[in-house]
Structures are given as structure tokens and as C-alpha cells.
PDB file of C-alpha atoms in Angstrom:
ATOM      1  CA  MET K   8      -1.947 -23.438 -10.581  1.00 84.00           C
ATOM      2  CA  GLU K   9       1.216 -21.909  -9.220  1.00 86.00           C
ATOM      3  CA  LEU K  10       1.225 -24.233  -6.222  1.00 86.00           C
ATOM      4  CA  LEU K  11       0.495 -27.277  -8.378  1.00 88.00           C
ATOM      5  CA  ALA K  12       3.343 -26.303 -10.677  1.00 90.00           C
ATOM      6  CA  ARG K  13       5.655 -25.864  -7.683  1.00 91.00           C
ATOM      7  CA  MET K  14       4.737 -29.359  -6.501  1.00 90.00           C
ATOM      8  CA  GLY K  15       6.005 -30.761  -9.788  1.00 89.00           C
ATOM      9  CA  ILE K  16       2.760 -32.454 -10.804  1.00 89.00           C
ATOM     10  CA  ALA K  17       1.630 -29.985 -13.447  1.00 87.00           C
ATOM     11  CA  ASN K  18       2.888 -32.092 -16.337  1.00 85.00           C
ATOM     12  CA  GLU K  19       1.660 -35.336 -14.763  1.00 89.00           C
ATOM     13  CA  VAL K  20      -2.044 -34.429 -14.688  1.00 91.00           C
ATOM     14  CA  PRO K  21      -3.526 -34.038 -18.189  1.00 93.00           C
ATOM     15  CA  GLU K  22      -6.076 -31.333 -17.307  1.00 93.00           C
ATOM     16  CA  ILE K  23      -3.470 -29.226 -15.522  1.00 92.00           C
ATOM     17  CA  LYS K  24      -1.052 -29.659 -18.409  1.00 93.00           C
ATOM     18  CA  ARG K  25      -3.759 -28.503 -20.861  1.00 92.00           C
ATOM     19  CA  GLN K  26      -4.360 -25.377 -18.779  1.00 91.00           C
ATOM     20  CA  ILE K  27      -0.651 -24.609 -18.650  1.00 92.00           C
ATOM     21  CA  ASP K  28      -0.421 -25.079 -22.411  1.00 93.00           C
ATOM     22  CA  ARG K  29      -3.327 -22.636 -22.837  1.00 90.00           C
ATOM     23  CA  LEU K  30      -1.586 -20.155 -20.559  1.00 90.00           C
ATOM     24  CA  ARG K  31       1.604 -20.436 -22.606  1.00 91.00           C
ATOM     25  CA  LEU K  32      -0.362 -19.735 -25.798  1.00 91.00           C
ATOM     26  CA  VAL K  33      -2.092 -16.698 -24.271  1.00 87.00           C
ATOM     27  CA  LEU K  34       1.269 -15.248 -23.279  1.00 90.00           C
ATOM     28  CA  ARG K  35       2.813 -16.033 -26.649  1.00 90.00           C
ATOM     29  CA  LYS K  36      -0.031 -14.317 -28.532  1.00 87.00           C
ATOM     30  CA  SER K  37       0.144 -11.204 -26.377  1.00 82.00           C
ATOM     31  CA  GLY K  38       3.915 -10.746 -26.467  1.00 83.00           C
ATOM     32  CA  ALA K  39       4.644 -12.397 -23.085  1.00 78.00           C
ATOM     33  CA  ARG K  40       2.213 -10.152 -21.230  1.00 80.00           C
ATOM     34  CA  PHE K  41      -1.067 -11.259 -19.711  1.00 77.00           C
ATOM     35  CA  ALA K  42      -3.212  -8.489 -21.107  1.00 71.00           C
ATOM     36  CA  GLU K  43      -6.570 -10.295 -21.266  1.00 68.00           C
ATOM     37  CA  LYS K  44      -9.345  -8.931 -19.085  1.00 68.00           C
ATOM     38  CA  LEU K  45     -10.815 -11.615 -16.883  1.00 64.00           C
ATOM     39  CA  PRO K  46     -14.256 -10.847 -15.470  1.00 65.00           C
ATOM     40  CA  HIS K  47     -14.455 -13.953 -13.278  1.00 59.00           C
ATOM     41  CA  PRO K  48     -14.602 -13.102  -9.523  1.00 63.00           C
ATOM     42  CA  TYR K  49     -11.471 -15.203  -8.948  1.00 59.00           C
ATOM     43  CA  PHE K  50      -9.573 -12.478 -10.747  1.00 59.00           C
ATOM     44  CA  THR K  51     -11.589  -9.373  -9.964  1.00 58.00           C
ATOM     45  CA  HIS K  52     -11.284  -9.849  -6.205  1.00 59.00           C
ATOM     46  CA  TRP K  53      -7.563 -10.413  -5.962  1.00 56.00           C
ATOM     47  CA  ASN K  54      -5.819  -8.015  -3.652  1.00 53.00           C
ATOM     48  CA  SER K  55      -2.649  -7.710  -1.641  1.00 49.00           C
ATOM     49  CA  TYR K  56      -4.458  -8.602   1.569  1.00 49.00           C
ATOM     50  CA  VAL K  57      -5.206 -12.178   0.524  1.00 52.00           C
ATOM     51  CA  GLY K  58      -1.707 -12.620  -0.852  1.00 58.00           C
ATOM     52  CA  LEU K  59      -2.656 -13.057  -4.494  1.00 64.00           C
ATOM     53  CA  ALA K  60      -1.909  -9.614  -5.830  1.00 70.00           C
ATOM     54  CA  LEU K  61       1.464  -7.956  -5.665  1.00 78.00           C
ATOM     55  CA  GLU K  62       0.250  -4.566  -6.792  1.00 77.00           C
ATOM     56  CA  GLU K  63      -1.601  -2.391  -4.300  1.00 78.00           C
ATOM     57  CA  ASN K  64      -4.719  -2.232  -6.484  1.00 75.00           C
ATOM     58  CA  TRP K  65      -5.793  -2.778 -10.047  1.00 75.00           C
ATOM     59  CA  LYS K  66      -7.195   0.644 -10.771  1.00 79.00           C
ATOM     60  CA  SER K  67      -4.493   0.979 -13.388  1.00 82.00           C
ATOM     61  CA  PRO K  68      -4.676  -1.618 -16.194  1.00 82.00           C
ATOM     62  CA  LEU K  69      -0.890  -1.852 -16.099  1.00 87.00           C
ATOM     63  CA  ARG K  70      -0.998  -3.056 -12.476  1.00 84.00           C
ATOM     64  CA  ARG K  71      -3.437  -5.812 -13.417  1.00 81.00           C
ATOM     65  CA  ILE K  72      -1.224  -6.825 -16.327  1.00 85.00           C
ATOM     66  CA  ASN K  73       1.865  -6.825 -14.097  1.00 86.00           C
ATOM     67  CA  ASP K  74       0.263  -9.078 -11.496  1.00 84.00           C
ATOM     68  CA  LEU K  75      -1.223 -11.575 -13.925  1.00 84.00           C
ATOM     69  CA  THR K  76       1.924 -11.689 -16.044  1.00 89.00           C
ATOM     70  CA  PHE K  77       4.110 -12.317 -13.003  1.00 89.00           C
ATOM     71  CA  ARG K  78       1.875 -15.145 -11.762  1.00 87.00           C
ATOM     72  CA  SER K  79       1.664 -16.633 -15.253  1.00 89.00           C
ATOM     73  CA  LEU K  80       5.430 -16.625 -15.659  1.00 92.00           C
ATOM     74  CA  LEU K  81       5.848 -18.245 -12.234  1.00 91.00           C
ATOM     75  CA  ILE K  82       3.475 -21.019 -13.256  1.00 91.00           C
ATOM     76  CA  LEU K  83       5.352 -21.629 -16.491  1.00 93.00           C
ATOM     77  CA  TYR K  84       8.700 -21.516 -14.720  1.00 94.00           C
ATOM     78  CA  TYR K  85       7.733 -24.066 -12.091  1.00 92.00           C
ATOM     79  CA  ALA K  86       6.022 -26.254 -14.678  1.00 92.00           C
ATOM     80  CA  ASN K  87       9.340 -26.306 -16.586  1.00 86.00           C
ATOM     81  CA  VAL K  88       7.711 -24.967 -19.738  1.00 68.00           C
TER      82      VAL K  88
END
């Protein structure tokens, strides 16, 4: 999503725009922090070695929240939301 938003097509493709709108609502409901736990392997296997995670590990819930919030805010920023 971040790369699609950076390309400037996020608002041009309806499905991508819907996902970005959902992301904005999740952040708004949680006070601008991505605090939801996501059990999907796409999220549980992020790490700094593959370039997706900024934090060293997610053993601390705060580290997980920091990473997901940062990525979410990048997506919204590049999508001009």
C-alpha cells in the first residue's frame, strides 16, 4: 500500500482507495495509533531483515504499534489523505 500510495494511484483505484479509507478510520478510532493486533502472517513475520519493520523485534507491543503506526501514516501521507 505504501508503494502504491507513493506512485500516486491510490485515489485512482477504487479498491485501494477503500482500503486507505478503512486505514484512516482505524487510526481515527484508536487515537492516531495502529493498536489493532493483526494475526495474519503478512504482519506477524515482518522484521528488520526484510525491510518492513523499523523496530528490532515486536516482543514489546509498543514496538509493534510504532511500526504499524509509522507505515500507516506514510500511506496516508502519500495518498494525500
